PDB file of C-alpha atoms in Angstrom:
ATOM      1  CA  UNK B  24     -57.877 122.297 183.899  1.00  0.00           C
ATOM      2  CA  UNK B  25     -55.795 121.253 180.793  1.00  0.00           C
ATOM      3  CA  UNK B  26     -57.345 120.513 177.484  1.00  0.00           C
ATOM      4  CA  UNK B  27     -55.455 118.881 174.547  1.00  0.00           C
ATOM      5  CA  UNK B  28     -57.064 119.458 170.977  1.00  0.00           C
ATOM      6  CA  UNK B  29     -56.631 119.635 167.389  1.00  0.00           C
ATOM      7  CA  UNK B  30     -57.735 122.998 165.499  1.00  0.00           C
ATOM      8  CA  UNK B  31     -58.843 123.054 161.961  1.00  0.00           C
ATOM      9  CA  UNK B  32     -61.181 124.687 159.658  1.00  0.00           C
ATOM     10  CA  UNK B  33     -63.835 122.401 161.016  1.00  0.00           C
ATOM     11  CA  UNK B  34     -62.758 122.560 164.661  1.00  0.00           C
ATOM     12  CA  UNK B  35     -61.917 126.441 165.403  1.00  0.00           C
ATOM     13  CA  UNK B  36     -60.651 127.707 168.717  1.00  0.00           C
ATOM     14  CA  UNK B  37     -63.269 128.958 170.928  1.00  0.00           C
ATOM     15  CA  UNK B  38     -62.456 131.998 173.228  1.00  0.00           C
ATOM     16  CA  UNK B  39     -64.346 132.898 176.346  1.00  0.00           C
ATOM     17  CA  UNK B  40     -64.576 136.459 177.827  1.00  0.00           C
ATOM     18  CA  UNK B  41     -62.130 136.897 180.519  1.00  0.00           C
ATOM     19  CA  UNK B  42     -60.869 139.514 183.088  1.00  0.00           C
ATOM     20  CA  UNK B  43     -58.102 139.839 185.362  1.00  0.00           C
ATOM     21  CA  UNK B  44     -59.422 137.454 187.898  1.00  0.00           C
ATOM     22  CA  UNK B  45     -60.761 134.550 185.289  1.00  0.00           C
ATOM     23  CA  UNK B  46     -58.388 134.175 182.581  1.00  0.00           C
ATOM     24  CA  UNK B  47     -57.160 131.401 180.327  1.00  0.00           C
ATOM     25  CA  UNK B  48     -53.551 130.695 179.313  1.00  0.00           C
ATOM     26  CA  UNK B  49     -53.389 128.964 175.836  1.00  0.00           C
ATOM     27  CA  UNK B  50     -50.534 127.041 174.259  1.00  0.00           C
ATOM     28  CA  UNK B  51     -50.223 126.152 170.787  1.00  0.00           C
ATOM     29  CA  UNK B  52     -47.792 123.835 169.290  1.00  0.00           C
ATOM     30  CA  UNK B  53     -47.377 122.015 165.661  1.00  0.00           C
ATOM     31  CA  UNK B  54     -48.086 118.477 164.982  1.00  0.00           C
ATOM     32  CA  UNK B  55     -44.992 116.982 163.578  1.00  0.00           C
ATOM     33  CA  UNK B  56     -44.843 114.686 160.546  1.00  0.00           C
ATOM     34  CA  UNK B  57     -44.843 111.596 162.868  1.00  0.00           C
ATOM     35  CA  UNK B  58     -48.078 112.773 164.953  1.00  0.00           C
ATOM     36  CA  UNK B  59     -46.318 113.955 168.097  1.00  0.00           C
ATOM     37  CA  UNK B  60     -46.282 117.650 169.351  1.00  0.00           C
ATOM     38  CA  UNK B  61     -43.998 119.238 171.810  1.00  0.00           C
ATOM     39  CA  UNK B  62     -45.955 121.107 174.497  1.00  0.00           C
ATOM     40  CA  UNK B  63     -42.523 121.651 176.619  1.00  0.00           C
ATOM     41  CA  UNK B  64     -43.085 122.614 180.240  1.00  0.00           C
ATOM     42  CA  UNK B  65     -46.504 122.619 181.102  1.00  0.00           C
ATOM     43  CA  UNK B  66     -46.094 124.228 184.564  1.00  0.00           C
ATOM     44  CA  UNK B  67     -44.554 127.227 182.963  1.00  0.00           C
ATOM     45  CA  UNK B  68     -45.943 130.513 181.403  1.00  0.00           C
ATOM     46  CA  UNK B  69     -43.969 129.766 178.211  1.00  0.00           C
ATOM     47  CA  UNK B  70     -43.348 126.117 177.664  1.00  0.00           C
ATOM     48  CA  UNK B  71     -40.773 126.380 175.066  1.00  0.00           C
ATOM     49  CA  UNK B  72     -37.956 128.731 174.824  1.00  0.00           C
ATOM     50  CA  UNK B  73     -34.765 128.635 172.532  1.00  0.00           C
ATOM     51  CA  UNK B  74     -32.728 129.381 175.929  1.00  0.00           C
ATOM     52  CA  UNK B  75     -33.964 126.180 177.377  1.00  0.00           C
ATOM     53  CA  UNK B  76     -34.413 123.986 174.321  1.00  0.00           C
ATOM     54  CA  UNK B  77     -31.041 123.802 172.496  1.00  0.00           C
ATOM     55  CA  UNK B  78     -32.642 121.320 169.888  1.00  0.00           C
ATOM     56  CA  UNK B  79     -35.568 119.598 168.994  1.00  0.00           C
ATOM     57  CA  UNK B  80     -35.466 116.635 166.516  1.00  0.00           C
ATOM     58  CA  UNK B  81     -38.211 114.586 164.962  1.00  0.00           C
ATOM     59  CA  UNK B  82     -37.743 111.358 164.196  1.00  0.00           C
ATOM     60  CA  UNK B  83     -40.025 108.743 162.413  1.00  0.00           C
ATOM     61  CA  UNK B  84     -41.409 107.671 165.749  1.00  0.00           C
ATOM     62  CA  UNK B  85     -40.739 110.319 168.478  1.00  0.00           C
ATOM     63  CA  UNK B  86     -39.614 113.710 169.420  1.00  0.00           C
ATOM     64  CA  UNK B  87     -35.998 114.100 170.956  1.00  0.00           C
ATOM     65  CA  UNK B  88     -35.368 117.363 172.753  1.00  0.00           C
ATOM     66  CA  UNK B  89     -31.997 118.621 174.331  1.00  0.00           C
ATOM     67  CA  UNK B  90     -32.708 120.846 177.096  1.00  0.00           C
ATOM     68  CA  UNK B  91     -30.283 122.815 179.400  1.00  0.00           C
ATOM     69  CA  UNK B  92     -30.745 123.505 183.140  1.00  0.00           C
ATOM     70  CA  UNK B  93     -28.911 123.462 186.240  1.00  0.00           C
ATOM     71  CA  UNK B  94     -27.299 120.454 187.844  1.00  0.00           C
ATOM     72  CA  UNK B  95     -29.753 118.200 189.517  1.00  0.00           C
ATOM     73  CA  UNK B  96     -32.653 120.369 188.299  1.00  0.00           C
ATOM     74  CA  UNK B  97     -35.807 118.309 187.705  1.00  0.00           C
ATOM     75  CA  UNK B  98     -37.263 119.308 184.386  1.00  0.00           C
ATOM     76  CA  UNK B  99     -40.611 117.967 183.361  1.00  0.00           C
ATOM     77  CA  UNK B 100     -41.505 118.094 179.562  1.00  0.00           C
ATOM     78  CA  UNK B 101     -44.902 117.480 177.868  1.00  0.00           C
ATOM     79  CA  UNK B 102     -45.886 115.867 174.514  1.00  0.00           C
ATOM     80  CA  UNK B 103     -49.068 115.244 172.826  1.00  0.00           C
ATOM     81  CA  UNK B 104     -49.012 111.597 171.322  1.00  0.00           C
ATOM     82  CA  UNK B 105     -50.404 110.954 167.947  1.00  0.00           C
ATOM     83  CA  UNK B 106     -53.591 109.830 169.701  1.00  0.00           C
ATOM     84  CA  UNK B 107     -54.219 112.859 171.361  1.00  0.00           C
ATOM     85  CA  UNK B 108     -52.954 112.140 175.032  1.00  0.00           C
ATOM     86  CA  UNK B 109     -50.951 114.550 176.901  1.00  0.00           C
ATOM     87  CA  UNK B 110     -47.780 112.903 178.487  1.00  0.00           C
ATOM     88  CA  UNK B 111     -45.120 114.400 180.535  1.00  0.00           C
ATOM     89  CA  UNK B 112     -41.788 113.092 181.449  1.00  0.00           C
ATOM     90  CA  UNK B 113     -39.287 114.194 184.287  1.00  0.00           C
ATOM     91  CA  UNK B 114     -35.465 114.122 184.257  1.00  0.00           C
ATOM     92  CA  UNK B 115     -32.903 115.110 186.321  1.00  0.00           C
ATOM     93  CA  UNK B 116     -30.140 117.680 184.604  1.00  0.00           C
ATOM     94  CA  UNK B 117     -26.821 115.916 185.023  1.00  0.00           C
ATOM     95  CA  UNK B 118     -23.513 117.851 186.002  1.00  0.00           C
ATOM     96  CA  UNK B 119     -23.105 118.866 182.387  1.00  0.00           C
ATOM     97  CA  UNK B 120     -25.911 121.110 182.466  1.00  0.00           C
ATOM     98  CA  UNK B 121     -27.582 119.461 179.188  1.00  0.00           C
ATOM     99  CA  UNK B 122     -29.770 116.510 178.996  1.00  0.00           C
ATOM    100  CA  UNK B 123     -31.859 114.750 176.044  1.00  0.00           C
ATOM    101  CA  UNK B 124     -35.342 113.343 176.546  1.00  0.00           C
ATOM    102  CA  UNK B 125     -37.401 111.599 174.165  1.00  0.00           C
ATOM    103  CA  UNK B 126     -41.456 111.281 173.850  1.00  0.00           C
ATOM    104  CA  UNK B 127     -40.939 107.799 175.391  1.00  0.00           C
ATOM    105  CA  UNK B 128     -39.296 109.064 178.634  1.00  0.00           C
ATOM    106  CA  UNK B 129     -35.732 108.209 177.777  1.00  0.00           C
ATOM    107  CA  UNK B 130     -33.209 110.481 179.349  1.00  0.00           C
ATOM    108  CA  UNK B 131     -29.689 110.679 178.642  1.00  0.00           C
TER     109      UNK B 131
END
C-alpha cells in the first residue's frame, strides 16, 4: 500500500510497531520550490541514488532527472505533484545509456 502525505509540526509521522514479518518501508523526499517532489523508482528499496541519478534539475514547473541505465532497460520514476498525487513515468534507456525524464513524462 502506498501513501503520499506531507509532514509538518501539525502532521507528524506516525510509526507502528513492526516485526520481521510485518514491516513498513518509508521513503521521504523534499518538496521542491515548485511544489514537485522526486520519489524515484518506487519499486526499489532505495528510490534515488547518486549512481543512478546523474542530475536532478528543478524548473519553475517541473523536475528534470538524468538517469543512467542499461540500453533497453525500462526505468519507471515516481514524482509527487504539487497537488499531492503520486505520478509515475516510464522510459526506455537509449543506446547511450543515459536518458532524461520530466515530471510530465517527456523522455529524451
